[in-house]
Short mmCIF file of C-alpha atoms in Angstrom, two decimals:
data_model
loop_
_atom_site.label_atom_id
_atom_site.label_comp_id
_atom_site.label_asym_id
_atom_site.label_seq_id
_atom_site.Cartn_x
_atom_site.Cartn_y
_atom_site.Cartn_z
CA MET X 1 -1.44 -32.53 40.28
CA ARG X 2 -3.48 -30.88 37.67
CA SER X 3 -1.74 -30.22 34.35
CA THR X 4 -1.12 -26.57 33.45
CA GLN X 5 -0.79 -27.27 29.72
CA PRO X 6 -4.42 -26.45 28.84
CA ALA X 7 -4.13 -23.16 30.68
CA ARG X 8 -1.04 -22.16 28.67
CA ALA X 9 -2.57 -22.96 25.26
CA PRO X 10 -4.65 -19.75 24.95
CA ALA X 11 -1.58 -17.71 25.89
CA ARG X 12 0.37 -19.43 23.11
CA ARG X 13 -2.40 -18.68 20.63
CA SER X 14 -2.36 -15.04 21.77
CA PHE X 15 1.38 -14.87 21.26
CA VAL X 16 1.05 -16.29 17.74
CA ALA X 17 -1.71 -13.80 16.94
CA LEU X 18 0.33 -10.93 18.33
CA THR X 19 3.37 -12.00 16.31
CA ALA X 20 1.28 -12.14 13.12
CA CYS X 21 -0.19 -8.73 13.86
CA ALA X 22 3.25 -7.27 14.49
CA ALA X 23 4.52 -8.76 11.24
CA ALA X 24 1.65 -7.16 9.36
CA VAL X 25 2.38 -3.81 10.96
CA PHE X 26 6.07 -4.03 10.08
CA ALA X 27 5.20 -5.09 6.51
CA PHE X 28 2.83 -2.11 6.18
CA ALA X 29 5.52 0.19 7.55
CA ALA X 30 8.05 -1.25 5.13
CA ASN X 31 5.69 -0.68 2.22
CA GLN X 32 5.09 2.88 3.39
CA ALA X 33 8.84 3.44 3.55
CA HIS X 34 9.14 2.38 -0.08
CA ALA X 35 6.20 4.54 -1.19
CA ALA X 36 6.54 8.26 -1.74
CA SER X 37 4.20 11.17 -2.33
CA VAL X 38 5.54 13.19 -5.22
CA GLU X 39 3.98 16.61 -5.70
CA VAL X 40 4.31 17.42 -9.41
CA LEU X 41 4.02 20.99 -10.68
CA HIS X 42 3.17 21.05 -14.39
CA TYR X 43 1.15 22.95 -16.95
CA TRP X 44 -0.16 20.09 -19.07
CA THR X 45 -3.85 21.00 -18.84
CA SER X 46 -5.20 20.82 -22.41
CA GLY X 47 -6.56 17.65 -24.07
CA GLY X 48 -3.47 15.90 -25.43
CA GLU X 49 -1.26 17.24 -22.66
CA ALA X 50 -3.62 16.24 -19.84
CA LYS X 51 -3.81 12.72 -21.25
CA SER X 52 -0.02 12.53 -21.11
CA ALA X 53 0.08 13.73 -17.51
CA GLN X 54 -2.43 11.06 -16.51
CA LEU X 55 -0.25 8.41 -18.14
CA LEU X 56 2.80 9.48 -16.11
CA LYS X 57 0.69 9.51 -12.93
CA LYS X 58 -0.49 5.96 -13.59
CA MET X 59 3.02 4.67 -14.24
CA LEU X 60 4.38 6.32 -11.10
CA GLU X 61 1.62 4.84 -8.99
CA GLN X 62 2.40 1.40 -10.41
CA LYS X 63 5.78 1.79 -8.73
CA GLY X 64 4.03 2.26 -5.41
CA ASP X 65 4.39 6.03 -5.30
CA THR X 66 1.66 8.63 -5.01
CA TRP X 67 1.28 11.42 -7.56
CA VAL X 68 0.09 14.66 -5.97
CA ASP X 69 -1.15 16.76 -8.88
CA PHE X 70 -0.22 20.46 -8.95
CA ALA X 71 -1.43 21.60 -12.37
CA VAL X 72 -1.25 25.31 -13.20
CA ALA X 73 -3.11 26.30 -16.38
CA GLY X 74 -1.38 28.34 -19.06
CA GLY X 75 0.23 26.67 -22.07
CA GLY X 76 3.29 28.88 -22.04
CA GLY X 77 4.10 27.94 -18.44
CA GLY X 78 4.44 31.51 -17.20
CA ASN X 79 1.81 31.09 -14.50
CA ALA X 80 3.41 27.87 -13.31
CA MET X 81 6.83 29.48 -13.01
CA THR X 82 5.40 32.34 -10.95
CA VAL X 83 3.82 29.86 -8.55
CA LEU X 84 7.04 27.84 -8.41
CA LYS X 85 9.14 30.86 -7.43
CA THR X 86 6.72 31.65 -4.62
CA ARG X 87 6.92 28.10 -3.31
CA VAL X 88 10.71 27.90 -3.44
CA VAL X 89 11.18 31.29 -1.77
CA ALA X 90 8.83 30.11 0.99
CA GLY X 91 11.04 27.08 1.52
CA ASN X 92 8.34 24.64 0.37
CA PRO X 93 9.13 23.58 -3.21
CA PRO X 94 7.23 20.79 -4.99
CA ALA X 95 9.08 17.50 -5.38
CA ALA X 96 9.08 17.79 -9.17
CA ALA X 97 8.47 20.67 -11.54
CA GLN X 98 8.17 21.08 -15.29
CA ILE X 99 11.06 23.40 -16.19
CA LYS X 100 13.15 23.79 -19.31
CA GLY X 101 16.08 25.53 -20.95
CA PRO X 102 18.36 27.98 -19.11
CA ALA X 103 15.99 28.00 -16.12
CA ILE X 104 17.32 24.54 -15.26
CA GLN X 105 20.82 25.91 -14.76
CA GLU X 106 19.49 28.96 -12.92
CA TRP X 107 17.69 26.81 -10.35
CA ALA X 108 20.67 24.47 -10.07
CA ASP X 109 22.92 27.44 -9.40
CA GLN X 110 20.83 28.15 -6.31
CA ASP X 111 21.61 24.65 -4.98
CA VAL X 112 17.95 23.68 -4.71
CA LEU X 113 17.92 20.83 -7.24
CA MET X 114 18.61 17.16 -6.59
CA PRO X 115 21.25 15.59 -8.90
CA ILE X 116 20.04 12.51 -10.78
CA ASP X 117 23.35 11.20 -12.16
CA ASP X 118 22.68 7.73 -10.75
CA VAL X 119 19.39 7.51 -12.64
CA ALA X 120 21.02 8.82 -15.83
CA LYS X 121 23.90 6.35 -15.56
CA ALA X 122 21.55 3.41 -14.97
CA GLY X 123 19.51 4.50 -17.99
CA ASN X 124 22.54 5.18 -20.22
CA TRP X 125 21.30 8.70 -20.98
CA ASN X 126 24.63 9.93 -22.38
CA SER X 127 24.33 7.47 -25.27
CA LEU X 128 20.60 7.90 -25.83
CA LEU X 129 20.26 11.71 -25.81
CA PRO X 130 21.27 14.10 -28.59
CA PRO X 131 24.23 16.15 -27.26
CA GLU X 132 22.36 19.44 -27.87
CA ILE X 133 19.69 18.27 -25.41
CA ALA X 134 21.88 16.42 -22.90
CA SER X 135 23.85 19.63 -22.28
CA ILE X 136 20.65 21.49 -21.38
CA MET X 137 19.80 18.82 -18.78
CA LYS X 138 23.14 19.18 -17.01
CA TYR X 139 24.65 21.63 -14.54
CA LYS X 140 28.44 21.60 -14.23
CA GLY X 141 28.51 18.20 -15.89
CA HIS X 142 25.85 16.62 -13.66
CA TYR X 143 22.33 15.69 -14.69
CA VAL X 144 19.69 17.70 -12.85
CA GLY X 145 16.91 17.53 -15.45
CA ALA X 146 15.07 14.69 -17.18
CA PRO X 147 13.81 15.33 -20.74
CA VAL X 148 10.68 13.74 -22.11
CA ASN X 149 10.40 14.78 -25.74
CA ILE X 150 11.41 16.92 -28.69
CA HIS X 151 8.86 19.40 -30.01
CA ARG X 152 9.26 21.07 -33.35
CA VAL X 153 8.07 24.67 -33.12
CA ASN X 154 8.27 25.86 -36.72
CA TRP X 155 5.22 23.96 -37.98
CA LEU X 156 2.30 25.29 -39.99
CA TRP X 157 -0.93 23.33 -39.38
CA ILE X 158 -3.51 23.42 -42.17
CA ASN X 159 -7.13 22.32 -42.43
CA ALA X 160 -7.08 20.15 -45.56
CA ASP X 161 -10.68 20.91 -46.60
CA ALA X 162 -10.13 24.66 -46.34
CA LEU X 163 -7.15 24.40 -48.67
CA LYS X 164 -9.15 22.31 -51.14
CA LYS X 165 -11.95 24.88 -51.19
CA VAL X 166 -9.58 27.48 -52.63
CA GLY X 167 -7.65 25.00 -54.79
CA ALA X 168 -4.35 25.77 -53.11
CA GLN X 169 -1.24 23.84 -52.15
CA PRO X 170 0.61 24.19 -48.81
CA PRO X 171 2.73 27.35 -49.08
CA LYS X 172 6.50 26.90 -49.26
CA THR X 173 7.47 30.58 -49.48
CA TRP X 174 6.09 33.70 -47.85
CA ASP X 175 4.85 34.94 -51.22
CA ASP X 176 2.92 31.66 -51.57
CA PHE X 177 1.60 32.01 -48.04
CA PHE X 178 0.05 35.41 -48.60
CA LYS X 179 -1.47 34.34 -51.94
CA VAL X 180 -3.15 31.39 -50.18
CA ALA X 181 -4.23 33.67 -47.32
CA ASP X 182 -5.83 36.10 -49.77
CA ALA X 183 -7.77 33.27 -51.41
CA LEU X 184 -8.98 31.97 -48.06
CA LYS X 185 -10.05 35.40 -46.91
CA LYS X 186 -11.97 35.93 -50.14
CA ALA X 187 -13.72 32.58 -49.56
CA GLY X 188 -14.87 33.72 -46.11
CA ILE X 189 -12.46 31.53 -44.14
CA THR X 190 -10.21 33.06 -41.46
CA PRO X 191 -6.74 32.34 -42.88
CA VAL X 192 -4.78 32.25 -39.61
CA ALA X 193 -5.84 31.22 -36.10
CA ILE X 194 -3.90 32.73 -33.23
CA GLY X 195 -4.42 33.53 -29.58
CA GLY X 196 -3.63 37.07 -28.49
CA GLN X 197 -1.17 36.04 -25.78
CA PRO X 198 2.46 37.21 -25.58
CA TRP X 199 4.02 33.77 -26.01
CA GLN X 200 1.86 32.94 -29.04
CA GLU X 201 2.79 36.18 -30.76
CA ALA X 202 6.44 35.60 -29.89
CA GLU X 203 6.37 32.05 -31.19
CA THR X 204 4.79 33.16 -34.46
CA PHE X 205 7.44 35.85 -34.89
CA GLU X 206 10.24 33.42 -34.06
CA THR X 207 9.00 31.09 -36.80
CA VAL X 208 8.67 33.95 -39.27
CA ALA X 209 12.20 35.17 -38.47
CA LEU X 210 13.64 31.70 -39.08
CA GLY X 211 11.76 31.41 -42.37
CA VAL X 212 12.79 34.87 -43.56
CA GLY X 213 16.41 34.87 -42.43
CA GLY X 214 17.46 31.24 -42.06
CA ALA X 215 19.32 29.45 -39.28
CA ALA X 216 22.56 31.47 -39.54
CA PHE X 217 20.62 34.72 -39.12
CA TYR X 218 18.57 33.22 -36.27
CA LYS X 219 21.70 32.17 -34.38
CA LYS X 220 23.39 35.52 -34.80
CA ALA X 221 20.29 37.39 -33.70
CA PHE X 222 18.95 35.22 -30.88
CA VAL X 223 21.87 33.06 -29.74
CA GLN X 224 24.57 35.70 -29.98
CA LEU X 225 22.15 38.63 -29.49
CA ASP X 226 24.22 40.57 -32.01
CA GLN X 227 23.12 44.18 -31.96
CA ALA X 228 23.68 44.90 -35.65
CA THR X 229 21.71 41.81 -36.65
CA LEU X 230 18.84 42.54 -34.26
CA LYS X 231 18.21 45.93 -35.82
CA GLY X 232 19.42 45.12 -39.33
CA PRO X 233 17.52 44.84 -42.64
CA THR X 234 16.75 41.10 -42.36
CA MET X 235 15.14 41.63 -38.96
CA VAL X 236 13.12 44.52 -40.36
CA LYS X 237 11.89 42.27 -43.16
CA ALA X 238 10.98 39.56 -40.64
CA LEU X 239 9.02 42.07 -38.56
CA GLU X 240 7.19 43.38 -41.63
CA THR X 241 6.23 39.83 -42.61
CA PHE X 242 5.09 39.08 -39.06
CA LYS X 243 2.90 42.18 -38.91
CA ARG X 244 1.43 41.45 -42.32
CA ILE X 245 -0.01 38.19 -40.95
CA LYS X 246 -2.21 40.11 -38.53
CA ALA X 247 -4.53 41.21 -41.33
CA TYR X 248 -5.42 37.55 -41.85
CA THR X 249 -6.40 36.83 -38.24
CA ASP X 250 -9.76 37.34 -36.53
CA ASP X 251 -10.85 39.98 -34.00
CA GLY X 252 -11.59 37.44 -31.27
CA GLN X 253 -7.97 36.54 -30.64
CA VAL X 254 -7.40 38.62 -27.48
CA GLY X 255 -6.69 36.32 -24.55
CA ARG X 256 -7.49 33.16 -26.53
CA ASP X 257 -5.61 30.03 -25.41
CA TRP X 258 -3.53 28.23 -28.02
CA ASN X 259 -5.66 25.06 -27.97
CA LEU X 260 -8.77 27.11 -28.74
CA ALA X 261 -6.97 28.52 -31.77
CA THR X 262 -6.10 24.95 -32.77
CA ALA X 263 -9.78 24.04 -32.38
CA MET X 264 -10.62 26.73 -34.95
CA VAL X 265 -8.44 24.89 -37.48
CA ILE X 266 -9.83 21.50 -36.45
CA ASN X 267 -13.41 22.76 -36.91
CA GLY X 268 -12.70 24.58 -40.16
CA LYS X 269 -13.37 28.05 -38.75
CA ALA X 270 -9.78 28.92 -39.62
CA ALA X 271 -7.42 27.40 -42.14
CA MET X 272 -3.91 27.63 -40.67
CA GLN X 273 -2.02 27.98 -37.40
CA PHE X 274 1.63 28.56 -36.59
CA MET X 275 2.20 26.37 -33.56
CA GLY X 276 4.53 23.73 -32.16
CA ASP X 277 3.61 20.10 -32.60
CA TRP X 278 1.77 19.92 -29.30
CA ALA X 279 -1.08 21.11 -31.53
CA LYS X 280 -1.09 17.65 -33.08
CA GLY X 281 -2.19 16.23 -29.75
CA GLU X 282 -5.38 18.30 -30.08
CA PHE X 283 -6.00 16.97 -33.60
CA SER X 284 -5.48 13.42 -32.32
CA VAL X 285 -7.89 13.84 -29.41
CA ALA X 286 -10.45 15.14 -31.93
CA GLY X 287 -9.97 11.98 -34.02
CA LYS X 288 -8.42 13.79 -36.98
CA VAL X 289 -5.98 12.04 -39.32
CA PRO X 290 -2.82 13.71 -40.69
CA GLY X 291 -2.68 13.87 -44.47
CA LYS X 292 -6.45 13.50 -44.66
CA ASP X 293 -8.07 15.96 -42.26
CA TYR X 294 -5.07 18.20 -41.67
CA LEU X 295 -1.60 18.86 -43.01
CA CYS X 296 1.64 19.44 -41.14
CA VAL X 297 4.27 21.37 -43.08
CA ALA X 298 7.30 23.37 -42.11
CA ALA X 299 6.52 27.08 -41.97
CA PRO X 300 7.39 28.99 -45.16
CA GLY X 301 11.12 29.25 -45.78
CA SER X 302 12.11 26.98 -42.88
CA GLN X 303 11.92 23.56 -44.55
CA ASN X 304 15.57 22.75 -43.80
CA ASP X 305 15.57 24.13 -40.26
CA PHE X 306 14.20 22.90 -36.96
CA THR X 307 13.33 25.03 -33.92
CA PHE X 308 13.23 22.71 -30.93
CA ASN X 309 11.46 22.90 -27.59
CA VAL X 310 12.04 20.20 -24.97
CA ASP X 311 9.74 19.47 -22.05
CA SER X 312 11.66 18.39 -18.97
CA PHE X 313 11.39 17.99 -15.22
CA VAL X 314 13.70 18.85 -12.36
CA PHE X 315 13.54 17.54 -8.81
CA PHE X 316 13.80 19.85 -5.85
CA LYS X 317 15.49 19.06 -2.56
CA VAL X 318 12.61 18.61 -0.13
CA LYS X 319 12.49 18.15 3.63
CA THR X 320 9.97 15.31 3.70
CA PRO X 321 11.69 11.93 4.30
CA GLY X 322 11.29 9.25 1.64
CA VAL X 323 10.36 11.54 -1.25
CA GLU X 324 13.71 11.02 -3.00
CA LYS X 325 12.70 7.47 -3.88
CA GLY X 326 9.60 8.73 -5.72
CA GLN X 327 11.57 11.50 -7.42
CA LYS X 328 14.09 9.05 -8.82
CA ASP X 329 11.33 6.65 -9.84
CA MET X 330 9.76 9.49 -11.81
CA ALA X 331 13.07 10.52 -13.39
CA GLY X 332 13.64 6.97 -14.59
CA LEU X 333 10.10 6.69 -15.93
CA LEU X 334 10.41 9.88 -17.97
CA MET X 335 13.19 8.32 -20.04
CA SER X 336 11.82 4.76 -20.10
CA PRO X 337 10.97 3.35 -23.57
CA ALA X 338 7.36 2.64 -22.57
CA PHE X 339 6.71 6.18 -21.36
CA GLN X 340 8.64 7.83 -24.19
CA GLU X 341 6.55 6.03 -26.78
CA ALA X 342 3.14 6.40 -25.13
CA PHE X 343 3.73 9.97 -23.97
CA ASN X 344 4.86 11.27 -27.34
CA LEU X 345 2.07 9.50 -29.18
CA ASN X 346 -0.33 11.45 -26.95
CA LYS X 347 1.54 14.74 -26.92
CA GLY X 348 2.29 15.13 -30.63
CA SER X 349 6.04 15.34 -30.10
CA ILE X 350 8.77 12.79 -30.85
CA PRO X 351 10.82 10.74 -28.36
CA VAL X 352 13.98 12.33 -27.06
CA ARG X 353 15.53 8.86 -26.90
CA GLN X 354 17.23 8.19 -30.22
CA ASP X 355 16.91 4.38 -30.09
CA LEU X 356 13.13 4.04 -30.30
CA SER X 357 11.22 2.78 -33.31
CA LEU X 358 8.68 5.21 -34.78
CA SER X 359 6.58 2.46 -36.32
CA LYS X 360 3.53 3.48 -34.24
CA PHE X 361 3.95 7.19 -35.01
CA ASP X 362 2.21 9.10 -37.79
CA ASP X 363 3.76 10.76 -40.82
CA CYS X 364 4.06 14.14 -39.06
CA ALA X 365 6.17 12.60 -36.31
CA LYS X 366 8.30 10.65 -38.77
CA LYS X 367 8.94 13.82 -40.76
CA SER X 368 9.78 15.68 -37.56
CA SER X 369 12.33 13.03 -36.56
CA ALA X 370 13.95 12.96 -40.00
CA ASP X 371 14.09 16.76 -40.15
CA PHE X 372 15.59 16.95 -36.64
CA LYS X 373 18.43 14.63 -37.61
CA ALA X 374 18.99 16.36 -40.96
CA ALA X 375 19.02 19.83 -39.39
CA GLY X 376 21.52 18.61 -36.81
CA LYS X 377 23.93 17.73 -39.61
CA THR X 378 23.51 20.96 -41.58
CA GLY X 379 23.47 23.51 -38.77
CA GLY X 380 19.74 24.12 -39.03
CA LEU X 381 18.94 22.91 -35.50
CA VAL X 382 18.13 25.86 -33.23
CA PRO X 383 16.57 26.19 -29.75
CA SER X 384 13.33 28.13 -29.39
CA TRP X 385 13.87 31.41 -27.54
CA ALA X 386 10.10 31.96 -27.41
CA HIS X 387 9.74 28.76 -25.39
CA ASP X 388 12.36 29.29 -22.70
CA MET X 389 15.08 27.25 -24.43
CA LEU X 390 17.63 29.96 -25.15
CA VAL X 391 17.67 33.46 -23.70
CA SER X 392 17.31 34.53 -20.08
CA PRO X 393 13.80 35.12 -18.69
CA ALA X 394 14.56 38.87 -18.58
CA VAL X 395 15.47 39.03 -22.28
CA GLU X 396 12.61 36.75 -23.25
CA GLY X 397 10.12 38.91 -21.36
CA ALA X 398 11.51 42.06 -22.94
CA PHE X 399 11.20 40.49 -26.41
CA TYR X 400 7.61 39.49 -25.62
CA ASP X 401 6.77 43.09 -24.73
CA VAL X 402 8.33 44.54 -27.87
CA LEU X 403 6.59 42.08 -30.19
CA GLY X 404 3.23 42.30 -28.41
CA ASN X 405 3.19 46.07 -28.64
CA TYR X 406 4.29 46.01 -32.26
CA TRP X 407 1.58 43.43 -33.13
CA ILE X 408 -1.23 45.70 -31.94
CA SER X 409 0.30 49.07 -32.83
CA LYS X 410 -1.06 50.99 -35.82
CA ASP X 411 1.83 53.41 -36.01
CA GLU X 412 5.07 51.69 -35.02
CA THR X 413 7.40 50.86 -37.89
CA ALA X 414 9.31 47.62 -38.31
CA GLN X 415 12.59 49.51 -37.91
CA GLN X 416 11.42 51.01 -34.63
CA ALA X 417 10.47 47.55 -33.40
CA ALA X 418 13.85 46.16 -34.51
CA ASP X 419 15.65 48.91 -32.58
CA LYS X 420 13.59 48.01 -29.52
CA LEU X 421 14.49 44.31 -29.90
CA ALA X 422 18.15 45.27 -29.90
CA GLU X 423 17.67 47.27 -26.73
CA ALA X 424 15.62 44.47 -25.16
CA ALA X 425 18.51 42.05 -25.74
CA LYS X 426 20.47 44.01 -23.12
CA ALA X 427 17.96 43.19 -20.37
CA ASN X 428 19.27 41.37 -17.31
#
């Protein structure tokens, strides 16, 4: 009888090959199950900001997830929020979105956000975050937002060479500021760079109001929305000071983006800019050195106060299976020491984690961190209403309108504008 063994050998080899192929397929499927496509809506589109977004994308992809970029231009984030609302109403929200302040609670109240308590607990967020910021990230005691940084808003950025040309020192008071501005104007240098956009005008006014009235006034006016304070004499003085700055700006400001105004200071076309410390990211990208090429000082009158703005992300409940893994990976990365350090070095801000060394950070960042902690102890720490950290979107928008109209008006008085701010505070 002829042996059948040789005839069965090819079949055995086929079985082995099939088993190996099946194993490869199952392994691929398993890897796919662990990977996730995370669509991220953000408005980090300028130099320093875009570099930070690319860093987060790279770190997320190292975890096996896929970053689907959904960048919406507009430094203030207004355009991005409009797009977000459209997507959520249509039942197709992005997996992650850059949102901050009271808007976090508003979205959470609609039951569309994914809680991330497990990520926060694993990362010990309660111990690492300042309480003023942790509370903003929570809804009914549960974490729904992940913070990435602390921006100081009430900075004045100064081109060092421009100041030297007029033999001036950084202004500490508003009287000093206008003396320096007069000297710069006489020397043919635009004293103040600004973009004619509602949020930039609002931010400048917010900084002026803090410098003129102090933190106690700021809280009564913008936290409590006290009617008497909003239309009182200190507010009138703040509005007069704000409007006085306009004479030291250029005619090309209409529609100008904030980073282009920063570029004017970097290039010496303008001497100063009121802007949050994301501006420092632009100086860094341009290779400029703080203390040598440019100066960072607290805006006049606000040396002991700190207006904060915190970038953060929330994670929407989505229908696509497997995305939750990528969302939680991203939430954990946002608070990781490696990302916090690298991100904030790029962005110009300081880490929101309170346990990180600032040895790699420049003097502006170190001053920002020290001032943040000092202001927290003295009551000088206040959220920025101009950057979505305090009032409702309706009130913020109404304030924007009042200040924008007052900025360009030739006839409106400061008292009239103050009365309109008081009325705007009633918006819902």
